[in-house]
CSV table of C-alpha atoms in Angstrom, one decimal:
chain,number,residue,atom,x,y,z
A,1,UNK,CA,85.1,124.6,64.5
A,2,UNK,CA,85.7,122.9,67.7
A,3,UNK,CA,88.7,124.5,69.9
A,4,UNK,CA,91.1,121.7,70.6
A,5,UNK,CA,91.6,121.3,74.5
A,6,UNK,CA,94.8,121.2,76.1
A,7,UNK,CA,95.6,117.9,77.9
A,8,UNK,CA,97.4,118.6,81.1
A,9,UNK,CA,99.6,115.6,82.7
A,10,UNK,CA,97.0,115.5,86.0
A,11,UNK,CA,94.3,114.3,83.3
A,12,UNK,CA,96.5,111.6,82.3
A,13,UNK,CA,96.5,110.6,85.5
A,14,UNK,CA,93.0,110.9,86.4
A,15,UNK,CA,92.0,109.0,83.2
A,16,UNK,CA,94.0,105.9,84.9
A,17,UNK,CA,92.6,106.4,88.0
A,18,UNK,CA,88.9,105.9,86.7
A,19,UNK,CA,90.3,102.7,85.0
A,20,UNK,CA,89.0,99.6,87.6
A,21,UNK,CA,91.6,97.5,88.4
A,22,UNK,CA,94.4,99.6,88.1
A,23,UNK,CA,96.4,100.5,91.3
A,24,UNK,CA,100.3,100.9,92.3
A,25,UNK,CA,101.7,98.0,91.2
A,26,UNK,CA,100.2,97.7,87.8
A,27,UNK,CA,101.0,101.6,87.5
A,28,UNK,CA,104.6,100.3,88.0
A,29,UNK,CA,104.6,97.6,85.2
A,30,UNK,CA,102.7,100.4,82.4
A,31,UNK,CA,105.2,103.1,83.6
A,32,UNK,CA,108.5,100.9,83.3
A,33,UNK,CA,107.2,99.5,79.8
A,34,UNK,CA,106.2,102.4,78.2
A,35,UNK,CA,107.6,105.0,80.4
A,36,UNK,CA,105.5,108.4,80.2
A,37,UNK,CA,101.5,107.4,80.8
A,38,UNK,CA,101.2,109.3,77.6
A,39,UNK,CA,103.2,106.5,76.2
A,40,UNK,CA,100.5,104.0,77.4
A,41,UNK,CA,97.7,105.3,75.9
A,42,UNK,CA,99.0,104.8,72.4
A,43,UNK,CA,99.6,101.4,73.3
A,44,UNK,CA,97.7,98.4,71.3
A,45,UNK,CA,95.5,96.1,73.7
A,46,UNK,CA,98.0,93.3,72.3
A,47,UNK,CA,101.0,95.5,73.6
A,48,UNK,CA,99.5,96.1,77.1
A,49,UNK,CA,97.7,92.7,77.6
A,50,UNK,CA,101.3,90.6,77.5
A,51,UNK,CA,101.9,92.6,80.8
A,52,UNK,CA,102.0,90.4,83.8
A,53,UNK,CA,98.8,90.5,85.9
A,54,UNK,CA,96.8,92.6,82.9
A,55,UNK,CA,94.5,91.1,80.2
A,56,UNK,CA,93.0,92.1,77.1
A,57,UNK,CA,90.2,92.8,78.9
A,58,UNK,CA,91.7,95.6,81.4
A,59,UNK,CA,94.0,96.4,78.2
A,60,UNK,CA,90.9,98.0,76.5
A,61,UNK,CA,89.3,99.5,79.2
A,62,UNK,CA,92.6,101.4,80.3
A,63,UNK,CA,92.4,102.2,76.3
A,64,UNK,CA,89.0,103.3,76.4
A,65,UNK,CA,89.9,105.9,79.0
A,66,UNK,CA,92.4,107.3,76.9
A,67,UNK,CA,89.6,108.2,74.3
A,68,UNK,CA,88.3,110.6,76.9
A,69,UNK,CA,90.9,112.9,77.9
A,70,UNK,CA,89.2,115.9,76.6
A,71,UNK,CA,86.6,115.1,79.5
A,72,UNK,CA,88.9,113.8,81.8
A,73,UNK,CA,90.5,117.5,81.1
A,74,UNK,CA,87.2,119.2,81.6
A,75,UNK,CA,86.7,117.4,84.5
A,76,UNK,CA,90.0,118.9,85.9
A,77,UNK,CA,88.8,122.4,84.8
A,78,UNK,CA,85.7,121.9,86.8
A,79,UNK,CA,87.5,121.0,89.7
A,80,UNK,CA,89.7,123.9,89.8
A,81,UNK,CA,86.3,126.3,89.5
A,82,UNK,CA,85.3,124.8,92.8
A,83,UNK,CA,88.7,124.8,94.4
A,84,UNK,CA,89.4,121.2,94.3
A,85,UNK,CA,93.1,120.1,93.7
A,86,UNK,CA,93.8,116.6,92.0
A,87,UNK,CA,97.2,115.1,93.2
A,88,UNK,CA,99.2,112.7,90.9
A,89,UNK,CA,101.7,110.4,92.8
A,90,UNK,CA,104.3,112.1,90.8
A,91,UNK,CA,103.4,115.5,92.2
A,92,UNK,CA,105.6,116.9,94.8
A,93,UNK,CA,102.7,118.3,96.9
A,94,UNK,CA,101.4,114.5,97.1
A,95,UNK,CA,101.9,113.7,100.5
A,96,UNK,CA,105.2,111.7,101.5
A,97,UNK,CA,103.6,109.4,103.8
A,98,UNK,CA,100.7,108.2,101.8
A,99,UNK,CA,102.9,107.9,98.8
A,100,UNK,CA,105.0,105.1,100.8
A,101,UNK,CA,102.3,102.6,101.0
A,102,UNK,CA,102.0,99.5,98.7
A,103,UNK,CA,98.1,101.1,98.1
A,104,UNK,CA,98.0,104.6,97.7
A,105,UNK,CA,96.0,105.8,95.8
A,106,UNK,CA,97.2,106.8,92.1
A,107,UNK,CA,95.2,110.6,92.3
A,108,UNK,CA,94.1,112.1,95.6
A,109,UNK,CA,91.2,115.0,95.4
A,110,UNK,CA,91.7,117.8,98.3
A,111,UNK,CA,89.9,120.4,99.0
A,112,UNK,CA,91.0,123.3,101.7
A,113,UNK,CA,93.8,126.1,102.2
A,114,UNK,CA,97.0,123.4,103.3
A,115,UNK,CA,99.5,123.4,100.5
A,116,UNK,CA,100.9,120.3,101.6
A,117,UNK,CA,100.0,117.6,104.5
A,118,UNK,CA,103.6,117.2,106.1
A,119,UNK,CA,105.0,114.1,107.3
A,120,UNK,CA,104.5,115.1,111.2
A,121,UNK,CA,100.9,114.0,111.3
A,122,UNK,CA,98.9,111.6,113.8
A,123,UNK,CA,95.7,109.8,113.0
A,124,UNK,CA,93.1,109.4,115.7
A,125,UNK,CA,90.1,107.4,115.6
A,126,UNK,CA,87.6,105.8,117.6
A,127,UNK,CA,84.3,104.6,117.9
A,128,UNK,CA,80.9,107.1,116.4
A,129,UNK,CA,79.4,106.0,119.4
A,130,UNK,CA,81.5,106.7,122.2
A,131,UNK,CA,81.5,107.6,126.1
A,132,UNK,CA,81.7,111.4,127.5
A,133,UNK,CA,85.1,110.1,129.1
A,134,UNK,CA,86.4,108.9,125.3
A,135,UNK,CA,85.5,112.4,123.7
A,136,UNK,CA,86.8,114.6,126.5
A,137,UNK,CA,90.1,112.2,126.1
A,138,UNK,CA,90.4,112.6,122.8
A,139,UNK,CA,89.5,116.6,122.1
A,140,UNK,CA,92.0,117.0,124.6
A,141,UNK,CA,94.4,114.5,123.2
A,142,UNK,CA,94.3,116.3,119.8
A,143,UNK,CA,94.6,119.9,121.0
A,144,UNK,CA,97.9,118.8,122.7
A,145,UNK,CA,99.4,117.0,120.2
A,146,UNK,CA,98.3,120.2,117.5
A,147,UNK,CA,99.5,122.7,119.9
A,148,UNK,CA,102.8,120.6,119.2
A,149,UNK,CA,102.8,120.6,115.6
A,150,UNK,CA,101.4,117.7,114.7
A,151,UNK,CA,98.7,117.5,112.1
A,152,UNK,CA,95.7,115.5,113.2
A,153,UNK,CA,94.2,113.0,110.9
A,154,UNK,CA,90.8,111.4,110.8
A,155,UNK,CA,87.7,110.7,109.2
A,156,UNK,CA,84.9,112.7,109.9
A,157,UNK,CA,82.8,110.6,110.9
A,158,UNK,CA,80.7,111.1,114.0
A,159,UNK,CA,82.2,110.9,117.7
A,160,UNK,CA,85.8,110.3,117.9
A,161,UNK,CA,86.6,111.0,114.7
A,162,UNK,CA,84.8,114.6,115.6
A,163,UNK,CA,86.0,115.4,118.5
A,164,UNK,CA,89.5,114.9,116.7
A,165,UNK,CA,89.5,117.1,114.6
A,166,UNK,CA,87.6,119.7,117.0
A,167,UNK,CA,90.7,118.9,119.3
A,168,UNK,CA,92.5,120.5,117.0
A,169,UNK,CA,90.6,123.5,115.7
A,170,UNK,CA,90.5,124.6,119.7
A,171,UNK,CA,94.1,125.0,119.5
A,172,UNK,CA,94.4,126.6,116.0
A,173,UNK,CA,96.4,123.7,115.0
A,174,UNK,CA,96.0,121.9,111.2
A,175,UNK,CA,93.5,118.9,110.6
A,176,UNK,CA,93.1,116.7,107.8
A,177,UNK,CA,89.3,115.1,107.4
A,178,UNK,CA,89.7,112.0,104.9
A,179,UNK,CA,86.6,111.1,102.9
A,180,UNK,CA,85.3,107.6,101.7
A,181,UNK,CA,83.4,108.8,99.3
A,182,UNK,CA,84.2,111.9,96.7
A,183,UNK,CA,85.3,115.1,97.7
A,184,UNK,CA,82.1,117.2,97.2
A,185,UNK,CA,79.7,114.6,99.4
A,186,UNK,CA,80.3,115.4,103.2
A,187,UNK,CA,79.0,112.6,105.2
A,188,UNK,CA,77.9,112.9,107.8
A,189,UNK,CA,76.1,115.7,106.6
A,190,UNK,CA,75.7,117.2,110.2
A,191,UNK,CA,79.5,117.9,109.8
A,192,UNK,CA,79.2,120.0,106.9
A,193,UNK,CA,80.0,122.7,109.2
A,194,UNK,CA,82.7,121.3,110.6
A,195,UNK,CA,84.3,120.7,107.5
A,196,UNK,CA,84.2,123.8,106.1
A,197,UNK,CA,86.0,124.5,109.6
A,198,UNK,CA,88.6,122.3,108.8
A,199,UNK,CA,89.3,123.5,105.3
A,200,UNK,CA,90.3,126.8,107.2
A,201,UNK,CA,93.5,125.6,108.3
A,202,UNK,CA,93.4,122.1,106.8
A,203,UNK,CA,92.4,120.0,104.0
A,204,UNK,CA,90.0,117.5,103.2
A,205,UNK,CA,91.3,114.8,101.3
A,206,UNK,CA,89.4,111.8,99.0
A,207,UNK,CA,90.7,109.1,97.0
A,208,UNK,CA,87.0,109.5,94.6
A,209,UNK,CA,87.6,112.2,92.1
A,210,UNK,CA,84.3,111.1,90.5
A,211,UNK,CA,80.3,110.6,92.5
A,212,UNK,CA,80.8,108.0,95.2
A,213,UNK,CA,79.0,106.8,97.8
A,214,UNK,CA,79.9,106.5,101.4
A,215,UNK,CA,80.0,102.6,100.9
A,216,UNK,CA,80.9,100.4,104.0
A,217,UNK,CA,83.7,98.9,101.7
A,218,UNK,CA,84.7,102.5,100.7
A,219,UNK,CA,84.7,103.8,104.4
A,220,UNK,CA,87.1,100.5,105.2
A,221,UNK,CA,89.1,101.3,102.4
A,222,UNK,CA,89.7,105.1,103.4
A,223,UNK,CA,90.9,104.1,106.9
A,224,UNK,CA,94.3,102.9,104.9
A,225,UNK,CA,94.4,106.2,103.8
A,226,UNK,CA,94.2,107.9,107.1
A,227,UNK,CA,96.8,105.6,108.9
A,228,UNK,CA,99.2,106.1,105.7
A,229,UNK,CA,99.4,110.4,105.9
A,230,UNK,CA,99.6,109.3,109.5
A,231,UNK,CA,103.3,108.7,111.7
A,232,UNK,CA,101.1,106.9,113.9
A,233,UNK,CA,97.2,106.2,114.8
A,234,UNK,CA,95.6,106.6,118.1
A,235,UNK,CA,92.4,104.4,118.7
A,236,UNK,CA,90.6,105.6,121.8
A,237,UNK,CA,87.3,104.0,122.1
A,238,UNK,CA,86.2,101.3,120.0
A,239,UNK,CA,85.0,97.7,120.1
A,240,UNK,CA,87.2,94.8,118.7
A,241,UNK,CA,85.8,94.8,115.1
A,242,UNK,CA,85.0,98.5,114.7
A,243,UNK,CA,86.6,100.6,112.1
A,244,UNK,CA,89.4,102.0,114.1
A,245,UNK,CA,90.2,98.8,114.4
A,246,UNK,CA,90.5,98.6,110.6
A,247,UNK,CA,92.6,101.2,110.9
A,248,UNK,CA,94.7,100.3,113.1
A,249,UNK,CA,95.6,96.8,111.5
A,250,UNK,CA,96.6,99.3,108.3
A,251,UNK,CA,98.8,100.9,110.5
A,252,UNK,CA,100.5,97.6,111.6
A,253,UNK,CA,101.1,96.6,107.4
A,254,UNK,CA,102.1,100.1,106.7
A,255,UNK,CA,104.9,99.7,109.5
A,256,UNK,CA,103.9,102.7,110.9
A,257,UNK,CA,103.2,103.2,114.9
A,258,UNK,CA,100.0,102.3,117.3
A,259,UNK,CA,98.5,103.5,120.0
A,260,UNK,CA,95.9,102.9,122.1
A,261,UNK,CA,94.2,104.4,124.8
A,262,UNK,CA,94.7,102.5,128.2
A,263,UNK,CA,91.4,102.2,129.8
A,264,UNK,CA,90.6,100.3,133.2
A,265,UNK,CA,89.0,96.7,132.0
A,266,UNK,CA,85.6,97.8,132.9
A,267,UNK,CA,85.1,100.6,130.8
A,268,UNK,CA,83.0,100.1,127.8
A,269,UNK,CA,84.3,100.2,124.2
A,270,UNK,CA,87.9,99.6,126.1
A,271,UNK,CA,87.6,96.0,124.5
A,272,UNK,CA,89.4,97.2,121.4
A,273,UNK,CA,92.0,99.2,122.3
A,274,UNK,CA,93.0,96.6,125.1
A,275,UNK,CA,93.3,93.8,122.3
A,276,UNK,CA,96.0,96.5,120.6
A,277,UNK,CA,97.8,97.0,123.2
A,278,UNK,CA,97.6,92.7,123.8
A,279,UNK,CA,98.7,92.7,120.5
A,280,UNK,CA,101.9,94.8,120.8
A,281,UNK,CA,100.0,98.6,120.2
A,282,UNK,CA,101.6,101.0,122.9
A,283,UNK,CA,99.4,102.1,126.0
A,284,UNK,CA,99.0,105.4,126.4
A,285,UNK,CA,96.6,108.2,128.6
A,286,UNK,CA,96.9,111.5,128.8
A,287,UNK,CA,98.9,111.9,131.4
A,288,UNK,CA,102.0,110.7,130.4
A,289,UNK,CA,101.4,112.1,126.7
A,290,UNK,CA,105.1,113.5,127.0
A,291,UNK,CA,106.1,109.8,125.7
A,292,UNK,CA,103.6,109.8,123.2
A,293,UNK,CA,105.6,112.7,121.8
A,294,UNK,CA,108.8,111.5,122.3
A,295,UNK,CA,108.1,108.5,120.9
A,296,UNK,CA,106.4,110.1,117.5
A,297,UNK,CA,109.2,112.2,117.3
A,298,UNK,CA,111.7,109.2,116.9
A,299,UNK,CA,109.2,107.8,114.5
A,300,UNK,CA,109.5,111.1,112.1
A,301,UNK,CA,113.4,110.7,112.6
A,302,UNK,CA,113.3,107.1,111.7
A,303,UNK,CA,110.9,107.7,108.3
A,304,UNK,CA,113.4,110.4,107.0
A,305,UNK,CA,117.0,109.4,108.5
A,306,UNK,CA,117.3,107.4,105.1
A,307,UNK,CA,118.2,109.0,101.9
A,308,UNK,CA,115.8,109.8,99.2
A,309,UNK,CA,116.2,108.1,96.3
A,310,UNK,CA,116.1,109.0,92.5
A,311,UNK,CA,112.9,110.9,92.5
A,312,UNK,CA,111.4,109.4,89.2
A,313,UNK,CA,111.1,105.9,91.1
A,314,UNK,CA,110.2,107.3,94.2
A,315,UNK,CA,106.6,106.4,94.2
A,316,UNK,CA,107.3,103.2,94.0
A,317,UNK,CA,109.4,103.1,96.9
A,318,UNK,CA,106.8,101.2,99.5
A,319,UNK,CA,107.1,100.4,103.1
């Protein structure tokens, strides 16, 4: 006799998640129809189809999903054995940040001893390729702003992105590495070590609870990820179409802050960080880092000056 498993809410949520197709705003539509996602998987195709923007198409494979929970369970079981945490929106640990953007992501898989990635975090990123100049700038950027409080966000990906979030392991601050592809696939793999470093003190975070790949398209789309747990986002060296620059532009539709390092016109990779700051980005250097604090700091006050609102809509609250 099979024992019957118990289906926790975070499966729910995870059996959406796998559902192609299916992000915020079509969470909003299931969730004001038929309340509870429970509810919406003992909906008929016919009954989830008349939605705007669905089909019977993505009607029956949101359906088929809810035929699997006992895996879907299972799967949550397995990730608990490995000490992975899945994140619904709903969950009060899911960052406050990320949870404001139009595009978060409906679970978020992280792995590491940070209960909670606060809102005072700063994303820096830059270039895999950059100059001695750009990574002595930025581990020393980091460490200052971490010896301030701030949580530093980035993407483990080779240069910058490294020396980030060795910045701020040299001053025992907290550093979040976010993944474009799932959370037990490190990539680089050279960085393996550092990311067990940053699990220490930090987290890593991935929007891929299942086996992905570190895609080009999933790489662009985690960079919306690490500007949205982000105040703000740094780019220090980078070229005008690199994937800082990705991330900054997320940072711009988020309406959240940028920065960017102000080289002399010479230098090379300044290209893309001059075009932000042509663009509106602020200049900054280390030097007068003082008003790149200040400046955060008025951002942090601005994001949570207004009152929160009735906490069962609050996901849906974007920026």
């Amino acid at each position: 006799m099979n024992r019957r498993v118990h289906i926790s809410k975070r499966a729910y949520w995870l059996a959406l998640a796998s559902v192609d197709g299916v992000g915020m705003k079509r969470l909003k539509q299931l969730i004001e129809r038929f309340g509870p996602l429970e509810k919406v998987f003992e909906a008929s195709i016919s009954q989830i189809a008349c939605l705007p923007k669905f089909n019977p198409l993505l009607a029956a494979k949101i359906l088929r999903a809810g035929k699997k929970l006992s895996n879907f369970q299972r799967q949550m079981d397995w990730f608990k054995s490995r000490g992975i945490e899945i994140l619904c929106l709903e969950d009060e640990q899911y960052p406050t940040l990320l949870k404001k953007i139009s595009d978060a992501p409906l679970v978020l898989c992280k792995k590491g001893n940070l209960a909670k990635i606060s809102e005072r975090a700063v994303a820096i990123v830059g270039t895999r390729t950059p100059t001695k100049d750009g990574l002595a700038v930025t581990r020393k950027l980091a460490a200052i702003l971490a010896s301030e409080g701030f949580i530093i966000v980035s993407g483990l990906a080779k240069g910058i992105d490294t020396a980030a979030h060795q910045g701020a392991i040299d001053a025992n601050g907290i550093t979040v590495g976010v993944l474009g592809c799932d959370i037990q696939t490190i990539y680089p793999k050279e960085n393996s070590q550092l990311a067990y470093s940053i699990c220490v003190n930090g987290t890593l975070v991935s929007e891929h609870p299942f086996d992905t790949q570190p895609t080009a398209a999933n790489l662009i789309q985690r960079n919306r990820i690490i500007s949205g747990l982000s105040l703000g986002t740094i780019v220090i060296e980078a070229d005008e179409n690199g994937g800082a620059i990705h991330t900054a532009r997320f940072a711009q539709k988020q309406n959240r802050r940028v920065y960017a390092y102000h080289w002399p016109f010479e230098r090379p990779l300044a290209s893309g960080p001059l075009k932000l700051i042509e663009d509106g980005a602020s200049g900054i250097k280390v030097s007068n880092v003082s008003n790149l604090l200040d400046d955060l700091l008025k951002a942090e006050e601005e994001k949570f000056s207004i009152k929160k609102r009735d906490k069962q809509l609050d996901f849906f609250n974007f920026e």
